CSV table of N, CA and C and ligand atoms in Angstrom, one decimal:
chain,number,residue,atom,x,y,z
A,270,MET,N,1.3,14.9,-16.1
A,270,MET,CA,2.6,14.2,-16.4
A,270,MET,C,2.3,13.5,-17.9
A,271,LEU,N,3.3,13.5,-19.0
A,271,LEU,CA,2.8,12.8,-20.4
A,271,LEU,C,3.5,11.4,-20.1
A,272,ASN,N,2.9,10.4,-20.9
A,272,ASN,CA,3.0,9.2,-21.0
A,272,ASN,C,3.2,8.6,-19.8
A,273,THR,N,2.1,8.7,-18.6
A,273,THR,CA,2.0,8.0,-17.1
A,273,THR,C,1.6,6.7,-17.7
A,274,CYS,N,2.3,5.5,-16.8
A,274,CYS,CA,1.8,4.4,-17.0
A,274,CYS,C,1.1,4.0,-16.0
A,275,ILE,N,-0.1,3.6,-16.0
A,275,ILE,CA,-1.0,3.4,-14.8
A,275,ILE,C,-0.1,2.1,-14.0
A,276,PHE,N,0.5,1.2,-14.3
A,276,PHE,CA,0.8,-0.1,-13.7
A,276,PHE,C,2.2,0.4,-12.9
A,277,CYS,N,3.0,1.7,-13.9
A,277,CYS,CA,4.2,2.1,-13.3
A,277,CYS,C,3.7,2.5,-12.1
A,278,GLU,N,2.7,3.4,-11.8
A,278,GLU,CA,2.3,4.6,-10.7
A,278,GLU,C,1.8,3.2,-9.4
A,279,ILE,N,1.0,2.3,-10.0
A,279,ILE,CA,0.4,1.1,-9.0
A,279,ILE,C,1.9,0.5,-8.4
A,280,ILE,N,3.0,0.3,-9.2
A,280,ILE,CA,4.2,-0.4,-8.6
A,280,ILE,C,4.9,0.7,-7.5
A,281,SER,N,5.0,1.9,-8.0
A,281,SER,CA,5.2,3.0,-7.2
A,281,SER,C,4.7,3.2,-5.8
A,282,GLY,N,3.5,2.6,-5.8
A,282,GLY,CA,2.3,3.4,-4.7
A,282,GLY,C,1.9,4.5,-5.1
A,283,ARG,N,2.0,4.9,-6.0
A,283,ARG,CA,1.3,6.3,-6.0
A,283,ARG,C,0.1,6.2,-6.4
A,284,VAL,N,-0.4,5.5,-7.1
A,284,VAL,CA,-1.6,4.9,-7.1
A,284,VAL,C,-1.8,3.7,-6.5
A,285,SER,N,-3.0,3.6,-5.5
A,285,SER,CA,-3.2,2.5,-4.5
A,285,SER,C,-4.0,1.2,-5.5
A,286,SER,N,-3.4,0.3,-4.8
A,286,SER,CA,-3.9,-0.8,-5.3
A,286,SER,C,-4.1,-2.1,-3.9
A,287,ASP,N,-4.8,-3.2,-4.3
A,287,ASP,CA,-5.1,-4.1,-3.6
A,287,ASP,C,-4.2,-5.2,-3.9
A,288,LYS,N,-2.9,-5.2,-3.1
A,288,LYS,CA,-1.7,-5.8,-3.7
A,288,LYS,C,-1.8,-7.3,-3.1
A,289,VAL,N,-1.6,-8.3,-3.9
A,289,VAL,CA,-1.8,-10.0,-3.5
A,289,VAL,C,-0.1,-10.5,-2.7
A,290,PHE,N,0.9,-9.8,-3.7
A,290,PHE,CA,2.5,-10.3,-3.5
A,290,PHE,C,3.4,-9.4,-4.2
A,291,ASP,N,4.0,-9.1,-3.8
A,291,ASP,CA,5.6,-8.4,-4.3
A,291,ASP,C,6.8,-9.4,-4.2
A,292,ASP,N,7.7,-9.0,-5.1
A,292,ASP,CA,9.1,-9.3,-4.6
A,292,ASP,C,9.8,-8.6,-5.5
A,293,ASP,N,11.5,-8.5,-5.5
A,293,ASP,CA,12.3,-7.4,-6.5
A,293,ASP,C,12.0,-7.4,-7.8
A,294,MET,N,11.3,-8.3,-8.1
A,294,MET,CA,11.2,-8.7,-9.5
A,294,MET,C,9.6,-8.2,-10.1
A,295,LEU,N,8.4,-8.6,-9.2
A,295,LEU,CA,7.1,-8.5,-9.8
A,295,LEU,C,6.3,-8.0,-9.0
A,296,TYR,N,4.9,-7.4,-8.9
A,296,TYR,CA,4.0,-6.7,-8.6
A,296,TYR,C,2.9,-7.6,-8.9
A,297,ALA,N,1.7,-8.1,-7.7
A,297,ALA,CA,0.7,-8.8,-8.1
A,297,ALA,C,-0.5,-8.0,-7.5
A,298,PHE,N,-1.4,-7.6,-8.1
A,298,PHE,CA,-2.5,-7.1,-7.2
A,298,PHE,C,-4.2,-7.5,-8.1
A,299,ARG,N,-5.0,-7.0,-7.2
A,299,ARG,CA,-6.3,-7.8,-7.7
A,299,ARG,C,-6.7,-6.5,-8.9
A,300,ASP,N,-7.5,-7.1,-10.2
A,300,ASP,CA,-7.8,-6.0,-10.9
A,300,ASP,C,-9.2,-5.4,-10.6
A,301,VAL,N,-9.3,-4.2,-11.1
A,301,VAL,CA,-10.2,-3.3,-10.8
A,301,VAL,C,-11.2,-3.4,-11.3
A,302,ASN,N,-11.4,-4.4,-12.2
A,302,ASN,CA,-12.7,-5.1,-13.0
A,302,ASN,C,-12.5,-6.4,-13.2
A,303,PRO,N,-12.8,-7.1,-12.3
A,303,PRO,CA,-12.2,-8.4,-12.6
A,303,PRO,C,-13.6,-9.2,-13.1
A,304,GLN,N,-12.9,-10.1,-13.8
A,304,GLN,CA,-13.5,-10.8,-14.9
A,304,GLN,C,-14.0,-12.3,-14.7
A,305,SER,N,-13.6,-12.8,-13.4
A,305,SER,CA,-13.8,-14.0,-12.5
A,305,SER,C,-14.0,-13.8,-11.2
A,306,PRO,N,-14.1,-14.6,-10.6
A,306,PRO,CA,-14.2,-14.3,-8.9
A,306,PRO,C,-12.9,-14.4,-8.6
A,307,VAL,N,-11.9,-14.8,-9.1
A,307,VAL,CA,-10.3,-14.3,-8.7
A,307,VAL,C,-9.6,-13.6,-9.9
A,308,HIS,N,-9.3,-12.5,-9.7
A,308,HIS,CA,-8.8,-12.0,-11.1
A,308,HIS,C,-7.4,-11.2,-10.5
A,309,ILE,N,-6.5,-11.6,-10.6
A,309,ILE,CA,-4.7,-10.8,-10.3
A,309,ILE,C,-4.5,-10.6,-11.4
A,310,VAL,N,-3.8,-9.4,-11.7
A,310,VAL,CA,-2.6,-9.0,-12.3
A,310,VAL,C,-1.3,-9.0,-11.8
A,311,ILE,N,-0.5,-10.0,-12.8
A,311,ILE,CA,1.0,-10.2,-11.8
A,311,ILE,C,1.6,-9.1,-13.4
A,312,VAL,N,2.6,-7.8,-12.8
A,312,VAL,CA,3.2,-7.3,-13.9
A,312,VAL,C,5.0,-7.2,-13.4
A,313,PRO,N,5.9,-7.0,-14.1
A,313,PRO,CA,7.2,-7.2,-14.1
A,313,PRO,C,7.3,-5.8,-13.4
A,314,LYS,N,8.3,-5.3,-12.4
A,314,LYS,CA,8.5,-3.9,-11.7
A,314,LYS,C,9.0,-3.4,-12.9
A,315,LYS,N,9.9,-4.0,-13.9
A,315,LYS,CA,10.8,-3.3,-15.2
A,315,LYS,C,9.5,-2.9,-15.8
A,316,HIS,N,9.4,-1.7,-16.6
A,316,HIS,CA,8.6,-0.9,-17.3
A,316,HIS,C,8.8,-2.0,-19.0
A,317,ILE,N,7.9,-2.9,-19.5
A,317,ILE,CA,8.2,-3.3,-20.5
A,317,ILE,C,6.8,-3.4,-21.1
A,318,SER,N,6.7,-2.7,-22.7
A,318,SER,CA,5.0,-1.8,-23.0
A,318,SER,C,4.5,-3.3,-23.3
A,319,THR,N,4.9,-4.5,-24.0
A,319,THR,CA,4.1,-5.7,-24.6
A,319,THR,C,5.0,-6.6,-24.7
A,320,LEU,N,4.1,-8.0,-24.9
A,320,LEU,CA,5.0,-9.1,-24.9
A,320,LEU,C,5.5,-9.2,-26.6
A,321,GLY,N,5.2,-8.2,-27.7
A,321,GLY,CA,5.7,-8.0,-28.5
A,321,GLY,C,6.9,-7.2,-28.4
A,322,GLU,N,7.6,-6.8,-27.6
A,322,GLU,CA,8.6,-6.0,-27.5
A,322,GLU,C,9.6,-6.2,-26.3
A,323,VAL,N,9.7,-7.8,-25.6
A,323,VAL,CA,10.0,-8.5,-24.9
A,323,VAL,C,11.6,-8.9,-25.6
A,324,CYS,N,12.8,-8.7,-24.9
A,324,CYS,CA,14.1,-9.1,-25.6
A,324,CYS,C,15.0,-10.4,-24.5
A,325,GLU,N,15.9,-10.6,-25.4
A,325,GLU,CA,16.2,-11.9,-24.0
A,325,GLU,C,16.6,-11.8,-22.6
A,326,SER,N,16.8,-10.6,-22.5
A,326,SER,CA,17.1,-10.3,-21.2
A,326,SER,C,16.1,-10.3,-20.2
A,327,ASP,N,14.8,-10.5,-20.8
A,327,ASP,CA,13.4,-10.0,-20.0
A,327,ASP,C,12.8,-11.9,-19.6
A,328,GLU,N,14.0,-13.1,-20.2
A,328,GLU,CA,13.4,-14.0,-19.7
A,328,GLU,C,13.5,-14.6,-18.2
A,329,VAL,N,14.0,-14.1,-17.5
A,329,VAL,CA,14.4,-14.5,-16.1
A,329,VAL,C,12.9,-13.7,-15.3
A,330,VAL,N,12.5,-12.3,-15.8
A,330,VAL,CA,11.4,-12.0,-15.1
A,330,VAL,C,10.1,-12.4,-16.0
A,331,LEU,N,10.1,-13.2,-17.1
A,331,LEU,CA,8.9,-13.5,-17.7
A,331,LEU,C,8.8,-14.9,-17.0
A,332,GLY,N,9.8,-15.4,-16.7
A,332,GLY,CA,9.8,-17.1,-16.2
A,332,GLY,C,9.7,-17.0,-14.9
A,333,HIS,N,9.7,-16.5,-14.3
A,333,HIS,CA,9.8,-15.8,-12.7
A,333,HIS,C,8.0,-15.7,-12.5
A,334,ILE,N,7.6,-14.7,-13.5
A,334,ILE,CA,6.1,-14.6,-13.4
A,334,ILE,C,5.4,-16.0,-13.3
A,335,GLN,N,5.5,-16.9,-14.2
A,335,GLN,CA,5.1,-18.3,-14.3
A,335,GLN,C,5.1,-19.1,-12.8
A,336,VAL,N,6.1,-19.0,-12.5
A,336,VAL,CA,6.2,-19.6,-11.2
A,336,VAL,C,5.4,-18.9,-10.0
A,337,ILE,N,5.9,-17.5,-10.2
A,337,ILE,CA,4.8,-17.0,-9.0
A,337,ILE,C,3.7,-17.2,-9.0
A,338,ALA,N,2.9,-16.9,-10.4
A,338,ALA,CA,1.7,-17.1,-10.8
A,338,ALA,C,1.0,-18.5,-10.3
A,339,SER,N,2.0,-19.6,-10.3
A,339,SER,CA,1.5,-21.0,-9.8
A,339,SER,C,1.4,-20.5,-8.2
A,340,LYS,N,2.5,-19.9,-7.8
A,340,LYS,CA,2.5,-20.1,-6.0
A,340,LYS,C,1.3,-19.6,-5.5
A,341,ILE,N,0.9,-18.2,-6.1
A,341,ILE,CA,-0.1,-17.3,-5.9
A,341,ILE,C,-1.5,-18.5,-5.9
A,342,ALA,N,-1.3,-19.0,-7.1
A,342,ALA,CA,-2.7,-19.8,-7.5
A,342,ALA,C,-3.1,-20.7,-6.5
A,343,LYS,N,-1.8,-21.6,-6.0
A,343,LYS,CA,-1.9,-22.4,-4.9
A,343,LYS,C,-2.0,-22.2,-3.6
A,344,GLU,N,-0.8,-21.2,-3.3
A,344,GLU,CA,-0.8,-21.2,-1.8
A,344,GLU,C,-1.9,-20.2,-1.2
A,345,PHE,N,-1.9,-18.9,-2.1
A,345,PHE,CA,-2.4,-17.8,-1.7
A,345,PHE,C,-4.0,-17.7,-2.0
A,346,LEU,N,-4.2,-18.5,-2.8
A,346,LEU,CA,-6.0,-17.9,-3.5
A,346,LEU,C,-6.4,-19.5,-3.5
A,347,SER,N,-5.7,-20.9,-3.0
A,347,SER,CA,-6.2,-22.0,-2.9
A,347,SER,C,-7.2,-22.5,-4.4
A,348,LEU,N,-6.7,-22.4,-5.2
A,348,LEU,CA,-7.5,-22.3,-6.8
A,348,LEU,C,-7.0,-23.8,-7.0
A,349,LYS,N,-7.8,-25.0,-6.2
A,349,LYS,CA,-7.3,-26.1,-6.5
A,349,LYS,C,-7.6,-27.2,-7.6
A,350,ASN,N,-8.7,-26.4,-8.3
A,350,ASN,CA,-9.4,-27.0,-9.3
A,350,ASN,C,-8.7,-26.4,-10.8
A,351,GLY,N,-7.9,-25.5,-10.6
A,351,GLY,CA,-7.0,-25.0,-12.2
A,351,GLY,C,-7.4,-23.4,-11.9
A,352,PHE,N,-6.7,-22.9,-12.9
A,352,PHE,CA,-6.8,-21.8,-13.1
A,352,PHE,C,-6.5,-21.1,-14.7
A,353,ARG,N,-6.3,-20.1,-14.9
A,353,ARG,CA,-5.9,-19.4,-16.6
A,353,ARG,C,-5.2,-18.2,-16.4
A,354,VAL,N,-3.9,-18.4,-17.0
A,354,VAL,CA,-2.8,-17.3,-17.2
A,354,VAL,C,-2.9,-16.9,-18.5
A,355,VAL,N,-3.1,-15.6,-19.0
A,355,VAL,CA,-3.2,-15.0,-19.9
A,355,VAL,C,-2.7,-13.5,-20.3
A,356,SER,N,-1.8,-13.5,-21.1
A,356,SER,CA,-1.1,-11.8,-21.3
A,356,SER,C,-1.8,-11.6,-22.8
A,357,ASN,N,-2.4,-10.6,-22.9
A,357,ASN,CA,-3.1,-9.9,-24.1
A,357,ASN,C,-2.1,-9.0,-24.4
A,358,CYS,N,-1.9,-9.3,-26.0
A,358,CYS,CA,-0.8,-8.3,-26.5
A,358,CYS,C,-1.2,-7.7,-27.7
A,359,GLY,N,-1.1,-6.2,-27.4
A,359,GLY,CA,-1.3,-5.7,-28.7
A,359,GLY,C,-2.9,-5.6,-29.1
A,360,TYR,N,-3.0,-4.5,-29.7
A,360,TYR,CA,-4.7,-4.3,-30.7
A,360,TYR,C,-5.3,-5.6,-30.9
A,361,ASP,N,-4.7,-6.3,-31.6
A,361,ASP,CA,-5.6,-7.7,-31.8
A,361,ASP,C,-6.0,-8.4,-30.4
A,362,GLY,N,-4.8,-8.3,-30.0
A,362,GLY,CA,-4.6,-9.4,-28.2
A,362,GLY,C,-5.6,-8.6,-27.6
A,363,GLY,N,-6.1,-7.6,-27.6
A,363,GLY,CA,-7.2,-7.0,-26.5
A,363,GLY,C,-6.5,-6.1,-25.5
A,364,GLN,N,-4.8,-6.1,-25.6
A,364,GLN,CA,-4.4,-5.2,-24.5
A,364,GLN,C,-4.8,-3.9,-24.6
A,365,THR,N,-5.1,-3.2,-23.1
A,365,THR,CA,-5.3,-2.1,-23.0
A,365,THR,C,-4.5,-1.1,-21.9
A,366,VAL,N,-3.6,-1.7,-21.4
A,366,VAL,CA,-2.5,-1.2,-20.7
A,366,VAL,C,-1.2,-1.8,-20.8
A,367,TYR,N,-0.6,-0.7,-21.3
A,367,TYR,CA,0.8,-1.2,-22.2
A,367,TYR,C,1.8,-1.3,-21.3
A,368,HIS,N,2.0,-2.1,-20.4
A,368,HIS,CA,2.7,-2.5,-19.4
A,368,HIS,C,2.5,-3.9,-19.3
A,369,VAL,N,3.5,-4.8,-20.0
A,369,VAL,CA,3.2,-6.2,-19.8
A,369,VAL,C,2.7,-6.9,-18.5
A,370,HIS,N,2.0,-7.5,-18.6
A,370,HIS,CA,1.0,-8.2,-17.4
A,370,HIS,C,0.3,-9.3,-18.0
A,371,TYR,N,0.3,-10.2,-16.9
A,371,TYR,CA,-0.5,-11.6,-17.1
A,371,TYR,C,-1.4,-11.4,-15.9
A,372,HIS,N,-2.8,-11.9,-16.5
A,372,HIS,CA,-3.9,-12.2,-15.9
A,372,HIS,C,-4.2,-13.6,-15.5
A,373,LEU,N,-4.5,-13.4,-13.8
A,373,LEU,CA,-4.4,-14.9,-13.1
A,373,LEU,C,-6.1,-15.1,-12.8
A,374,LEU,N,-6.7,-15.7,-13.6
A,374,LEU,CA,-8.1,-16.0,-13.5
A,374,LEU,C,-8.1,-17.1,-12.8
A,375,GLY,N,-9.4,-17.4,-12.0
A,375,GLY,CA,-9.7,-18.5,-11.6
A,375,GLY,C,-11.1,-18.3,-10.5
A,376,GLY,N,-11.7,-19.3,-10.0
A,376,GLY,CA,-12.8,-19.4,-9.4
A,376,GLY,C,-14.3,-19.8,-10.2
A,377,ARG,N,-13.9,-19.9,-11.7
A,377,ARG,CA,-14.9,-20.3,-12.5
A,377,ARG,C,-14.2,-21.2,-13.5
A,378,VAL,N,-15.1,-21.9,-14.2
A,378,VAL,CA,-14.8,-22.8,-15.3
A,378,VAL,C,-14.5,-22.0,-16.7
A,379,PHE,N,-13.3,-21.5,-17.2
A,379,PHE,CA,-13.4,-20.9,-18.5
A,379,PHE,C,-13.7,-21.7,-19.9
A,380,LYS,N,-14.0,-21.2,-20.7
A,380,LYS,CA,-14.5,-21.6,-22.3
A,380,LYS,C,-12.9,-21.4,-23.2
A,381,TRP,N,-12.8,-22.4,-24.0
A,381,TRP,CA,-12.1,-22.1,-25.2
A,381,TRP,C,-12.6,-22.3,-26.6
A,382,PRO,N,-12.4,-21.4,-27.5
A,382,PRO,CA,-11.5,-20.4,-27.4
A,382,PRO,C,-12.0,-19.1,-26.7
A,383,PRO,N,-11.2,-18.2,-26.1
A,383,PRO,CA,-11.6,-17.1,-25.9
A,383,PRO,C,-12.4,-16.2,-26.9
A,384,GLY,N,-13.4,-15.4,-26.7
A,384,GLY,CA,-14.0,-14.4,-27.8
A,384,GLY,C,-13.2,-13.5,-28.4
B,160,5GP,P1,-5.3,-5.6,-20.7
B,160,5GP,O1,-6.7,-5.0,-21.2
B,160,5GP,O2,-4.3,-4.7,-20.8
B,160,5GP,O3,-5.0,-7.3,-21.0
B,160,5GP,O4,-5.7,-5.4,-19.2
B,160,5GP,C1,-5.8,-4.3,-18.2
B,160,5GP,C2,-6.3,-4.7,-16.8
B,160,5GP,O5,-5.6,-3.7,-16.1
B,160,5GP,C3,-7.9,-4.7,-17.2
B,160,5GP,O6,-8.5,-5.8,-16.6
B,160,5GP,C4,-8.2,-3.4,-16.2
B,160,5GP,O7,-9.5,-3.7,-15.5
B,160,5GP,C5,-7.0,-3.3,-15.5
B,160,5GP,N1,-6.7,-2.2,-14.6
B,160,5GP,C6,-6.8,-1.1,-15.3
B,160,5GP,N2,-6.6,-0.3,-14.8
B,160,5GP,C7,-6.5,-0.4,-13.3
B,160,5GP,C8,-5.9,0.0,-12.3
B,160,5GP,O8,-6.1,1.5,-12.1
B,160,5GP,N3,-6.4,-0.6,-11.1
B,160,5GP,C9,-6.4,-1.8,-10.9
B,160,5GP,N4,-6.5,-2.7,-9.8
B,160,5GP,N5,-6.8,-2.6,-12.5
B,160,5GP,C10,-6.6,-1.9,-13.4
B,161,ZN,ZN1,4.9,0.6,-16.7
């Protein structure tokens, strides 16, 4: 099929994933290529290609992702010392999958600025 989105496939269950959390608006799963001891990807169930193309009607789901990222970090992953939430946008931002997503990273100390 043309233009298949891997994250839409994961959300639908056609591609398997290690699910951490889901609700009516979002789906969270473990990254296949983790960059830290804990590496979760949180995606809206609605396909939005990139943060550069969000609109005002996406405010609710994007805000919801922040709240659920915090809940996952604290309640499910016990990241008591902190964590990082990051969204790569477009080529310069290092985005490789064009379905908006937030990386929830934890379990080690991160440097700033990122590379
Ligand atoms: P980006 O590079 O767009 O910011 O992040 C995409 C992330 O999705 C990468 O960290 C990559 O490892 C992850 N990823 C890509 N394909 C799959 C997949 O099929 N399953 C899982 N679990 N993660 C994936
Ligand atoms: Zn998608």
